[in-house]
Structure formats: structure tokens, C-alpha cells
Short mmCIF file of C-alpha atoms in Angstrom, two decimals:
data_model
loop_
_atom_site.label_atom_id
_atom_site.label_comp_id
_atom_site.label_asym_id
_atom_site.label_seq_id
_atom_site.Cartn_x
_atom_site.Cartn_y
_atom_site.Cartn_z
CA MET A 591 14.30 7.53 11.27
CA PRO A 592 11.39 7.19 8.88
CA ALA A 593 10.05 3.14 8.52
CA THR A 594 10.70 3.67 4.98
CA ARG A 595 14.46 2.63 5.67
CA GLY A 596 15.15 -0.85 7.12
CA GLY A 597 15.11 0.45 10.47
CA THR A 598 17.26 1.74 13.32
CA GLY A 599 15.18 0.28 15.85
CA ARG A 600 16.10 -2.40 18.41
CA ARG A 601 14.57 -5.26 16.09
CA ARG A 602 14.80 -4.10 12.61
CA GLY A 603 17.69 -1.77 13.09
CA ALA A 604 19.91 -4.91 14.30
CA SER A 605 19.89 -7.05 11.31
CA PRO A 606 20.19 -6.36 7.36
CA SER A 607 17.42 -8.92 6.85
CA TYR A 608 14.88 -6.46 7.01
CA PRO A 609 13.33 -4.79 3.87
CA PRO A 610 12.26 -1.33 4.37
CA PHE A 611 8.42 -0.96 4.25
CA LEU A 612 8.67 1.68 1.31
CA HIS A 613 10.13 -0.24 -1.83
CA GLU A 614 8.72 1.27 -4.71
CA PRO A 615 9.49 -1.00 -7.38
CA TYR A 616 7.02 -3.14 -5.38
CA ALA A 617 4.10 -0.72 -6.22
CA SER A 618 1.60 -1.98 -3.33
CA THR A 619 4.13 -0.56 -0.80
CA ILE A 620 3.53 3.15 -2.17
CA ASN A 621 0.19 3.62 -0.21
CA ARG A 622 0.66 1.19 2.57
CA ALA A 623 3.98 1.35 3.83
CA PRO A 624 4.13 3.59 7.45
CA GLY A 625 5.52 6.96 6.98
CA HIS A 626 6.56 7.37 10.71
CA ALA A 627 9.34 5.58 12.21
CA LEU A 628 8.59 2.58 14.61
CA LEU A 629 8.79 2.96 18.22
CA ASP A 630 10.98 1.04 20.26
CA PRO A 631 8.86 -0.18 23.02
CA PRO A 632 10.00 -0.05 26.51
CA LYS A 633 11.87 -3.08 27.62
CA GLY A 634 9.97 -6.19 27.88
CA GLY A 635 6.85 -4.58 26.37
CA PHE A 636 6.33 -7.32 23.69
CA ASP A 637 8.62 -9.86 25.39
CA ILE A 638 5.58 -12.19 25.95
CA ALA A 639 4.68 -15.53 25.45
CA GLY A 640 2.80 -15.81 21.90
CA PRO A 641 -0.26 -17.84 20.88
CA GLY A 642 1.54 -20.83 18.70
CA PRO A 643 2.26 -23.26 21.81
CA LEU A 644 -1.46 -23.24 22.41
CA LEU A 645 -2.63 -22.89 18.89
CA ALA A 646 -0.18 -25.95 17.29
CA PRO A 647 -2.02 -28.93 19.28
CA VAL A 648 -5.45 -27.67 18.33
CA VAL A 649 -4.54 -27.02 14.71
CA GLY A 650 -2.74 -29.94 13.84
CA ALA A 651 -0.91 -30.93 11.13
CA GLU A 652 -1.80 -31.55 7.18
CA ALA A 653 1.67 -32.02 5.84
CA ASP A 654 0.53 -33.56 2.46
CA LEU A 655 -0.58 -31.14 -0.40
CA THR A 656 -0.09 -33.71 -3.11
CA THR A 657 -3.12 -35.70 -1.57
CA ASN A 658 -5.02 -33.58 0.94
CA ALA A 659 -7.50 -31.96 -1.42
CA GLY A 660 -9.32 -35.19 -0.76
CA ARG A 661 -10.62 -36.03 -3.92
CA GLY A 662 -8.67 -39.37 -4.09
CA GLY A 663 -6.15 -38.13 -6.68
CA GLU A 664 -2.71 -36.76 -6.53
CA ALA A 665 -1.71 -33.32 -7.63
CA ILE A 666 -0.09 -32.76 -11.09
CA GLY A 667 3.55 -31.97 -11.02
CA GLU A 668 6.94 -32.14 -9.83
CA ARG A 669 7.05 -33.95 -6.26
CA ILE A 670 8.88 -31.97 -3.52
CA ILE A 671 9.80 -32.80 -0.02
CA VAL A 672 10.58 -29.53 1.72
CA GLY A 673 12.30 -30.02 5.23
CA GLY A 674 14.13 -28.02 8.11
CA GLU A 675 14.45 -26.75 11.36
CA VAL A 676 13.12 -23.75 12.97
CA LEU A 677 15.50 -21.90 15.00
CA ASP A 678 16.09 -18.58 17.06
CA THR A 679 18.71 -16.48 16.47
CA THR A 680 21.24 -18.17 19.16
CA GLY A 681 20.88 -21.67 17.24
CA ARG A 682 18.25 -23.02 19.82
CA ARG A 683 16.05 -24.97 17.95
CA LEU A 684 12.19 -24.44 18.69
CA PRO A 685 10.05 -27.33 19.23
CA HIS A 686 6.25 -27.77 18.36
CA VAL A 687 6.30 -24.65 16.62
CA LEU A 688 2.99 -24.14 14.31
CA ILE A 689 4.01 -23.26 10.59
CA GLU A 690 1.28 -22.94 7.84
CA VAL A 691 1.99 -22.66 4.12
CA TRP A 692 0.38 -21.89 1.10
CA GLN A 693 1.22 -21.82 -2.66
CA ALA A 694 -0.12 -21.88 -6.44
CA ASN A 695 -0.14 -25.36 -8.17
CA ALA A 696 2.13 -26.63 -10.61
CA ALA A 697 1.01 -24.44 -13.26
CA GLY A 698 1.11 -21.40 -11.39
CA ARG A 699 -2.42 -20.83 -10.22
CA TYR A 700 -3.81 -20.47 -6.61
CA ILE A 701 -7.24 -21.72 -5.72
CA HIS A 702 -7.76 -18.26 -4.29
CA LYS A 703 -11.02 -16.79 -5.77
CA LYS A 704 -9.19 -13.59 -6.50
CA ASP A 705 -6.52 -15.17 -8.74
CA GLN A 706 -7.73 -15.18 -12.24
CA HIS A 707 -4.56 -16.01 -13.95
CA ASP A 708 -4.91 -17.96 -17.24
CA ALA A 709 -3.52 -21.25 -16.03
CA PRO A 710 -5.49 -24.57 -15.32
CA LEU A 711 -6.79 -25.50 -11.71
CA ASP A 712 -5.81 -28.70 -10.40
CA PRO A 713 -8.72 -30.31 -8.78
CA HIS A 714 -6.33 -32.41 -6.94
CA PHE A 715 -4.39 -29.64 -5.39
CA LEU A 716 -5.30 -27.03 -2.55
CA GLY A 717 -2.16 -25.85 -2.21
CA ILE A 718 -2.66 -25.53 1.63
CA GLY A 719 -0.72 -27.23 4.41
CA ARG A 720 0.36 -27.15 8.04
CA CYS A 721 3.09 -28.70 10.03
CA ILE A 722 4.45 -28.73 13.75
CA THR A 723 8.00 -28.92 14.46
CA GLY A 724 9.04 -31.84 16.34
CA ASP A 725 11.19 -32.00 19.64
CA ASP A 726 13.89 -31.32 17.65
CA GLY A 727 12.57 -28.18 16.03
CA SER A 728 12.28 -29.71 12.36
CA TYR A 729 9.59 -30.06 10.26
CA VAL A 730 8.68 -31.70 6.91
CA PHE A 731 5.85 -31.46 4.29
CA THR A 732 5.32 -33.10 0.66
CA SER A 733 4.10 -31.06 -1.95
CA VAL A 734 4.46 -30.21 -5.62
CA LYS A 735 6.61 -27.41 -7.16
CA PRO A 736 5.00 -24.50 -7.76
CA GLY A 737 4.86 -22.68 -10.85
CA ALA A 738 5.84 -18.91 -11.77
CA TYR A 739 3.03 -16.65 -12.11
CA PRO A 740 2.24 -13.27 -13.78
CA TRP A 741 1.09 -10.09 -11.66
CA GLY A 742 0.21 -6.69 -12.63
CA ASN A 743 3.36 -5.11 -10.43
CA HIS A 744 4.89 -3.86 -13.93
CA HIS A 745 4.96 -5.10 -17.36
CA ASN A 746 5.91 -8.38 -17.92
CA ALA A 747 6.11 -9.06 -14.22
CA TRP A 748 6.29 -12.63 -13.07
CA ARG A 749 6.74 -14.00 -9.45
CA PRO A 750 9.46 -16.56 -9.02
CA ALA A 751 8.47 -20.15 -7.56
CA HIS A 752 7.61 -19.51 -3.97
CA ILE A 753 5.70 -21.07 -1.05
CA HIS A 754 4.40 -18.80 1.62
CA PHE A 755 5.28 -19.54 5.24
CA SER A 756 3.60 -18.42 8.19
CA VAL A 757 5.06 -19.26 11.23
CA PHE A 758 4.38 -18.78 14.89
CA GLY A 759 7.38 -19.24 17.60
CA ALA A 760 7.43 -19.39 21.05
CA GLY A 761 7.28 -15.69 21.96
CA PHE A 762 4.78 -13.26 20.22
CA SER A 763 7.72 -11.31 18.78
CA GLN A 764 8.76 -14.60 17.14
CA ARG A 765 5.89 -14.23 14.78
CA LEU A 766 7.13 -14.52 11.00
CA VAL A 767 5.49 -14.39 7.38
CA THR A 768 7.95 -14.92 4.53
CA GLN A 769 8.35 -16.63 1.38
CA MET A 770 10.56 -19.65 0.15
CA TYR A 771 11.82 -19.46 -3.35
CA PHE A 772 13.78 -22.31 -5.15
CA PRO A 773 17.51 -22.12 -6.30
CA GLY A 774 18.61 -21.74 -9.76
CA ASP A 775 15.51 -19.62 -10.44
CA PRO A 776 16.16 -16.84 -12.98
CA LEU A 777 13.26 -14.94 -12.11
CA HIS A 778 15.07 -14.02 -8.54
CA ARG A 779 16.95 -10.96 -10.08
CA LEU A 780 13.54 -9.39 -11.77
CA ASP A 781 11.61 -9.84 -8.41
CA PRO A 782 10.99 -6.83 -6.47
CA ILE A 783 9.45 -8.30 -3.49
CA PHE A 784 12.71 -10.73 -3.13
CA ASN A 785 14.91 -7.92 -3.72
CA ALA A 786 13.31 -5.46 -1.57
CA VAL A 787 15.37 -7.29 1.39
CA PRO A 788 18.58 -5.26 0.95
CA ASP A 789 21.53 -7.26 1.51
CA GLU A 790 22.52 -10.44 -0.92
CA SER A 791 23.55 -13.10 1.86
CA ALA A 792 19.85 -12.23 3.77
CA ARG A 793 18.29 -12.67 0.20
CA GLN A 794 19.85 -16.25 -0.01
CA LEU A 795 18.31 -17.21 3.30
CA LEU A 796 15.34 -16.98 1.33
CA VAL A 797 16.58 -19.50 -1.20
CA ALA A 798 15.89 -23.36 -0.17
CA ASN A 799 18.90 -25.51 -0.77
CA TYR A 800 18.51 -28.75 -2.95
CA ASP A 801 19.18 -31.25 -0.62
CA HIS A 802 19.94 -35.05 -2.03
CA ASP A 803 19.70 -36.55 1.34
CA LEU A 804 16.10 -35.28 1.60
CA THR A 805 15.17 -36.40 -2.00
CA ARG A 806 13.52 -39.66 -1.78
CA SER A 807 14.52 -42.25 -4.59
CA GLY A 808 12.21 -42.74 -7.52
CA TRP A 809 9.67 -40.20 -5.25
CA ALA A 810 10.57 -36.86 -5.06
CA LEU A 811 13.28 -34.13 -4.77
CA GLY A 812 14.29 -32.47 -1.31
CA TYR A 813 15.06 -29.18 -0.63
CA ARG A 814 16.27 -27.86 2.85
CA PHE A 815 14.78 -24.48 4.13
CA ASP A 816 15.47 -23.45 7.53
CA LEU A 817 13.50 -20.54 9.24
CA VAL A 818 15.57 -18.43 12.04
CA VAL A 819 13.13 -16.21 13.75
CA GLY A 820 14.14 -13.23 15.75
CA GLY A 821 12.68 -11.90 18.99
CA ARG A 822 12.79 -13.85 22.05
CA SER A 823 10.80 -16.70 23.78
CA ALA A 824 8.91 -15.65 26.86
CA THR A 825 10.65 -16.92 30.06
CA PRO A 826 8.30 -17.97 32.81
CA SER A 827 9.45 -14.84 35.09
CA GLU A 828 7.32 -12.46 32.35
CA ASN A 829 3.85 -13.89 32.82
CA SER A 830 3.47 -12.61 36.51
CA PRO A 831 0.19 -11.90 37.64
CA ALA A 832 -1.14 -8.31 38.04
CA GLY A 833 -1.05 -7.29 41.95
CA MET B 1348 24.13 -14.71 16.44
CA MET B 1349 22.64 -15.99 13.48
CA GLU B 1350 20.93 -13.47 10.91
CA VAL B 1351 17.29 -13.79 10.73
CA THR B 1352 15.40 -14.98 7.71
CA PRO B 1353 13.95 -11.95 6.22
CA PRO B 1354 9.97 -11.55 6.06
CA GLN B 1355 8.13 -11.25 2.84
CA THR B 1356 4.68 -9.45 1.97
CA ILE B 1357 1.88 -12.24 2.94
CA GLY B 1358 0.70 -11.37 -0.63
CA PRO B 1359 -3.31 -11.68 -1.18
CA PHE B 1360 -3.99 -15.19 -1.54
CA PHE B 1361 -3.94 -16.36 2.26
CA HIS B 1362 -7.47 -16.43 2.83
CA ASP B 1363 -7.76 -20.54 2.37
CA CYS B 1364 -4.91 -21.55 4.38
CA LEU B 1365 -5.02 -18.71 7.17
CA LEU B 1366 -8.72 -18.82 7.66
CA GLY B 1367 -10.41 -21.96 6.02
CA ARG B 1368 -10.47 -25.10 7.86
CA PRO B 1369 -9.80 -25.59 10.68
CA TRP B 1370 -9.77 -22.03 11.36
CA HIS B 1371 -12.93 -21.11 9.63
CA GLY B 1372 -15.70 -19.89 11.65
CA ALA B 1373 -13.72 -20.25 14.81
CA LEU B 1374 -11.90 -16.96 15.13
CA SER B 1375 -13.04 -13.58 15.84
CA THR B 1376 -16.35 -13.69 16.48
CA LYS B 1377 -16.50 -17.12 18.41
CA GLY B 1378 -16.74 -16.89 22.25
CA ALA B 1379 -20.58 -16.86 23.41
CA ALA B 1380 -18.96 -15.41 26.59
CA SER B 1381 -17.09 -12.86 25.25
CA ASP B 1382 -18.24 -9.09 26.88
CA MET B 1383 -16.65 -6.77 24.52
CA MET B 1384 -16.43 -5.94 20.56
CA VAL B 1385 -13.67 -4.24 19.06
CA ALA B 1386 -14.47 -3.05 15.33
CA GLY B 1387 -12.85 -0.83 12.77
CA ARG B 1388 -11.49 -0.61 9.45
CA LEU B 1389 -8.07 -1.17 7.81
CA LEU B 1390 -6.87 1.89 5.73
CA ASP B 1391 -3.90 2.73 3.82
CA GLY B 1392 -2.50 6.12 2.88
CA ASN B 1393 -5.10 7.53 0.54
CA GLY B 1394 -7.96 6.52 3.56
CA ASP B 1395 -9.14 3.89 1.43
CA PRO B 1396 -9.88 0.05 2.81
CA VAL B 1397 -7.29 -2.25 2.60
CA ALA B 1398 -9.71 -5.38 1.75
CA ASP B 1399 -6.93 -8.02 1.51
CA GLY B 1400 -5.42 -7.72 4.98
CA VAL B 1401 -5.47 -9.83 7.95
CA ILE B 1402 -5.34 -8.83 11.42
CA GLU B 1403 -4.27 -11.34 14.54
CA ILE B 1404 -4.97 -9.74 18.11
CA TRP B 1405 -3.58 -11.74 21.17
CA TYR B 1406 -4.36 -10.47 24.95
CA ALA B 1407 -3.83 -11.47 28.35
CA ASP B 1408 -6.22 -13.59 30.65
CA ARG B 1409 -7.89 -11.74 33.71
CA ASN B 1410 -4.78 -12.60 35.67
CA GLY B 1411 -2.37 -10.68 33.38
CA GLY B 1412 -0.80 -13.85 32.08
CA TYR B 1413 -0.28 -15.25 28.67
CA ALA B 1414 0.92 -18.77 29.17
CA SER B 1415 -1.85 -20.00 31.01
CA ARG B 1416 -2.64 -23.55 30.61
CA SER B 1417 -5.68 -23.72 31.96
CA GLU B 1418 -7.42 -22.99 29.10
CA GLN B 1419 -9.45 -26.08 27.66
CA SER B 1420 -7.54 -28.18 25.51
CA GLY B 1421 -8.95 -29.12 21.96
CA GLU B 1422 -9.94 -25.57 20.97
CA ILE B 1423 -8.15 -22.19 19.82
CA PRO B 1424 -7.96 -20.27 22.72
CA GLU B 1425 -9.94 -17.53 23.29
CA ARG B 1426 -7.39 -14.96 23.73
CA PHE B 1427 -6.26 -15.38 20.03
CA ALA B 1428 -8.10 -14.45 17.28
CA ARG B 1429 -7.34 -13.86 13.47
CA ALA B 1430 -9.49 -11.75 11.08
CA ALA B 1431 -9.41 -10.95 7.53
CA THR B 1432 -10.84 -7.64 6.58
CA ASP B 1433 -13.81 -7.50 4.10
CA GLU B 1434 -14.05 -5.68 1.11
CA GLY B 1435 -14.94 -2.59 2.82
CA GLY B 1436 -11.65 -3.07 5.05
CA ALA B 1437 -13.73 -3.59 8.06
CA PHE B 1438 -12.87 -6.00 10.83
CA ALA B 1439 -14.17 -7.19 14.01
CA PHE B 1440 -13.26 -9.25 17.18
CA ALA B 1441 -15.36 -10.35 20.05
CA ILE B 1442 -13.09 -10.43 23.05
CA ARG B 1443 -12.91 -10.78 27.02
CA LYS B 1444 -11.66 -7.81 28.92
CA PRO B 1445 -7.81 -8.06 28.91
CA GLY B 1446 -6.25 -8.53 32.58
CA ARG B 1447 -3.39 -5.72 33.65
CA VAL B 1448 0.05 -7.13 32.46
CA ARG B 1449 3.02 -6.10 34.49
CA LEU B 1450 6.53 -5.43 33.10
CA ALA B 1451 9.52 -6.93 34.64
CA SER B 1452 10.46 -3.22 35.80
CA GLY B 1453 7.57 -3.67 38.03
CA ASN B 1454 5.11 -1.09 36.30
CA LEU B 1455 1.51 -2.18 35.60
CA GLN B 1456 0.49 -1.78 31.75
CA ALA B 1457 -3.30 -0.63 31.35
CA PRO B 1458 -5.41 -3.41 29.85
CA HIS B 1459 -4.73 -3.94 25.88
CA LEU B 1460 -4.81 -6.11 22.77
CA ASN B 1461 -1.67 -6.66 21.03
CA VAL B 1462 -2.30 -6.66 17.42
CA VAL B 1463 -0.07 -7.85 14.42
CA VAL B 1464 -1.41 -6.96 10.62
CA PHE B 1465 -0.12 -8.55 7.45
CA ALA B 1466 -1.29 -7.33 3.93
CA ARG B 1467 -0.43 -7.38 0.34
CA GLY B 1468 2.13 -4.29 0.37
CA LEU B 1469 3.64 -5.12 3.49
CA LEU B 1470 6.83 -6.24 3.29
CA ASP B 1471 6.85 -6.98 7.05
CA ARG B 1472 4.42 -7.33 9.72
CA LEU B 1473 3.43 -4.54 11.81
CA VAL B 1474 3.02 -4.34 15.43
CA THR B 1475 0.84 -2.22 17.67
CA ARG B 1476 -1.86 -2.01 20.56
CA ILE B 1477 -5.42 -1.28 21.25
CA TYR B 1478 -6.13 0.22 24.53
CA PHE B 1479 -9.63 1.35 26.01
CA ASP B 1480 -11.03 4.72 25.97
CA GLY B 1481 -11.87 5.92 29.57
CA ASP B 1482 -9.91 3.42 31.44
CA ALA B 1483 -8.24 5.33 34.09
CA ALA B 1484 -5.02 2.72 34.04
CA ASN B 1485 -4.25 4.36 30.78
CA ASP B 1486 -2.57 7.67 32.37
CA ALA B 1487 0.19 5.71 34.10
CA ASP B 1488 0.46 3.23 31.16
CA PRO B 1489 4.35 2.64 30.40
CA VAL B 1490 4.14 2.02 26.77
CA LEU B 1491 1.43 4.86 26.31
CA ALA B 1492 3.81 7.31 27.78
CA GLU B 1493 6.30 6.70 25.34
CA VAL B 1494 3.93 7.85 22.32
CA SER B 1495 3.67 11.36 21.61
CA ALA B 1496 0.70 13.18 22.88
CA GLU B 1497 -0.92 13.76 19.67
CA ARG B 1498 -0.23 10.22 18.28
CA ARG B 1499 -1.37 8.59 21.56
CA ARG B 1500 -5.19 8.79 20.46
CA THR B 1501 -4.20 6.31 17.53
CA LEU B 1502 -3.92 3.33 20.19
CA VAL B 1503 -6.87 4.02 21.89
CA ALA B 1504 -10.22 2.52 20.90
CA SER B 1505 -13.42 4.77 21.32
CA ARG B 1506 -16.48 3.62 22.83
CA ARG B 1507 -19.39 3.62 20.76
CA ALA B 1508 -22.92 3.97 22.08
CA GLY B 1509 -24.84 0.56 22.01
CA ALA B 1510 -25.95 -1.94 24.38
CA ALA B 1511 -22.76 -4.13 24.43
CA GLU B 1512 -19.46 -2.70 25.38
CA THR B 1513 -18.65 -1.79 22.14
CA TYR B 1514 -15.48 0.07 20.84
CA HIS B 1515 -14.23 1.65 17.48
CA TRP B 1516 -10.59 1.35 16.56
CA ASP B 1517 -9.29 2.20 12.89
CA LEU B 1518 -5.71 0.61 11.87
CA VAL B 1519 -4.11 3.47 9.58
CA LEU B 1520 -1.32 2.14 7.79
CA GLN B 1521 -0.05 5.60 6.48
CA GLY B 1522 -0.96 9.24 6.36
CA SER B 1523 -2.01 12.03 8.92
CA ASP B 1524 -3.90 9.35 11.14
CA GLU B 1525 -1.29 6.88 11.00
CA THR B 1526 -1.53 4.33 13.99
CA VAL B 1527 1.66 4.10 15.93
CA PHE B 1528 3.53 0.80 15.24
CA PHE B 1529 6.18 -0.67 17.38
CA ASP B 1530 9.46 -2.47 16.54
CA ALA B 1531 8.59 -5.58 18.16
#
């Protein structure tokens, strides 16, 4: 089966969550999607410990994006608290997981030098953060709600408001890069990246839920976003030294 | 079983987060004690450079283990590196020679780097491996054995003439020289 489909392999074929690599409405996939099917590795080949548990304590947390530009001011925009749990597919919570996040500012502009969208930069906002899940697998960070922004994929194309998440689980195959979206955004149905996920209920896993219990009165609105990583955490027996 | 959170593309604006502070300067060329270099280019289906990709490598220590606790704390482990491609699609890693990892089946694998690549236009990560040309262990490697003979070469870095042990390996996303990727 070509890798253009969701896949029939052990990992990608087992879940409706995986988008195909080739999704022509998202133009950049046309020259970058692999044409060959992914190979199922021999059992255990990639069931190894990943770098995440070694990276997390070194990299550390930077969980307040409203002030971490470090210039003594606060970011402009609708203050949000984003929190949730990182779990594996058995429902087990994953502690000490490193999460790196990045996003546009409230006007829909990234600090990245390649973003030339005609919207103002905010001197008090970098849009970069990191958190580490606690012993209970939970994370939380504070930011401002990112704005939608235009991109050149097709005529009048706009990305819905989103926050990029990069996650290292415990096992190597638990590596995940995804995007978190916001509930009620009218741009979801028009976005080819979001809609590359073929299954409607899987797409909804990318949309955070407004959580009034996470909302802090007078301060910030709360959004809950759990991450379920595929793959396996390594077990001790998988790391036997070479004889 | 819970459904996995779907992956989405990394997009083009990750550099300040994934390669900025505290990562900046700490990755891919660190390790004065490195004994090998692997360099190459990330290319698309037209043979054009992918100038906005990021590659992560992860490999076993000399004893073939991954979860070593003996590494110095306070520093990013040597066996992990992350590098963005430059305007020409080029990347480079300074590494130590990986140890050999035994599968649960008992089979011993040849020395290799595990590779994950992300880029705009990739809706999910891609996983592959780099083996080293000239290593006699490659002939008996159980993962290489699963790859067709004509595509096996895409997983083997070639020796470059030069002072240090320098290897060349291109990561080709699509086309006639497409790298083998694993569903991992």
C-alpha cells in the first residue's frame, strides 16, 4: 500500500488518526510525501527507550509565554491557560514528558524571520514555551490565544488559530508533533492540514475543550488538551547490552 | 485502547522553539569527543533541497543500551542530536560510533543511527536509519534484511575520503532514490 494512504502497517494502519502523507489540498505534500509504503520493522526494532526522559530535566520548563520574552512587559491578547495530560493508548499517564510549544501572537504573526505576514509583532511575546509533565502526567502553561493567519496554499487561505506541540514520550516511537486547535473556530472546515486527518472523531482530538474549571476568575480562560501518544515505552529487557 | 492524537505538520516556523535557547549551539556539532561525522542533504521529489526541515538522531551507547543513566546530568545527552537543514537542505552531525543493539529475538543489529525527520509538507514524522558502509555486521542486520536489495543502499552512509571518519548520507523524501522509511 503506498504511503499516500493512511497506511496498512502496524502503527499507521492500526488507527484512523493518521493522515495520509499525500494530501493534495495541502500543496506542500505533493513533492514531499513518500511514494513507497512504509516498511514494518522487525518486532522490537524501534521499541527502544527514547531521548525524552534524558532531555526533560536538562531542557527545563518555560511555561509562561505571556512574560518569557523577558522585556518586563506582558503579551497583548486574550490570556489562556492550557493544560492536560499526556497518556499512552492504554490510558497510562506519562510522567516527566517534555513538551515544546510554539505559536503566533494574538495578531497572527510569528517571531520567525520567515513569517512576513503584514500583522504587527508584539515585543513582549516570543510564542515559545516548554513544559514537563508532573508525576501525574499533567502539564500546564499560560499564553495568549494566537490569531489566525493567512498562508499561500490556495486563494484566501487562512490557518485556524493553533498552537504547535512537540512531544517526547518515554519510548522512541512515542514521538509526536501535532497542532492544537480551538473550539468553535469557523476555519476548521476550510483548513487542508486539519482535514488531512480522514476521520471526524480523530480530527476532534486535535481541538481543545473549553474548561471552565481550568479558567481562573478575572485572569485567564482555560482550555484542556490531552495528548495520547502511540508506540510503546521501552521496558528494561529491551536494553540488554551487546554480547 | 484510546485513539492516538493525530499528528500534524511541523510547519516552517519551528526554529526559534526547537533550535533556540537552550538548544542553540548545543546540538549536532557538539562533542569534542566525537569520532565520526555524518553529513548530507534533505531532498524532495524533484531533487530540490528541503531548506525548512529538522532531523533528529538517537543512537545506542557503546554497550548497545539506550536508557543509560551514566550520562552526565545537566547536559543534553551526546547520543541525541537535532539539526535544522540550511538553505541548501544540508545537515551534519558529529557522533560517536554507536554500539550494537540486540533485539528481543536475540539477533544483534549492526551499528546504526535512528532518524526522525519533520518538515512542512510532511503530515506525520518519518522514521529511518543510517548504517555505515563497510561495516561487516550490515550483512547480518535483521532490519536491513527486510529491505529489498535495490533500496537497501538508501539506508547506508558512504565513506568519504578525508581525515576524520566522515560519512555521507542523503535523506530523500520522494522519487527514484527515495529513502526507506519505517512504520515506527
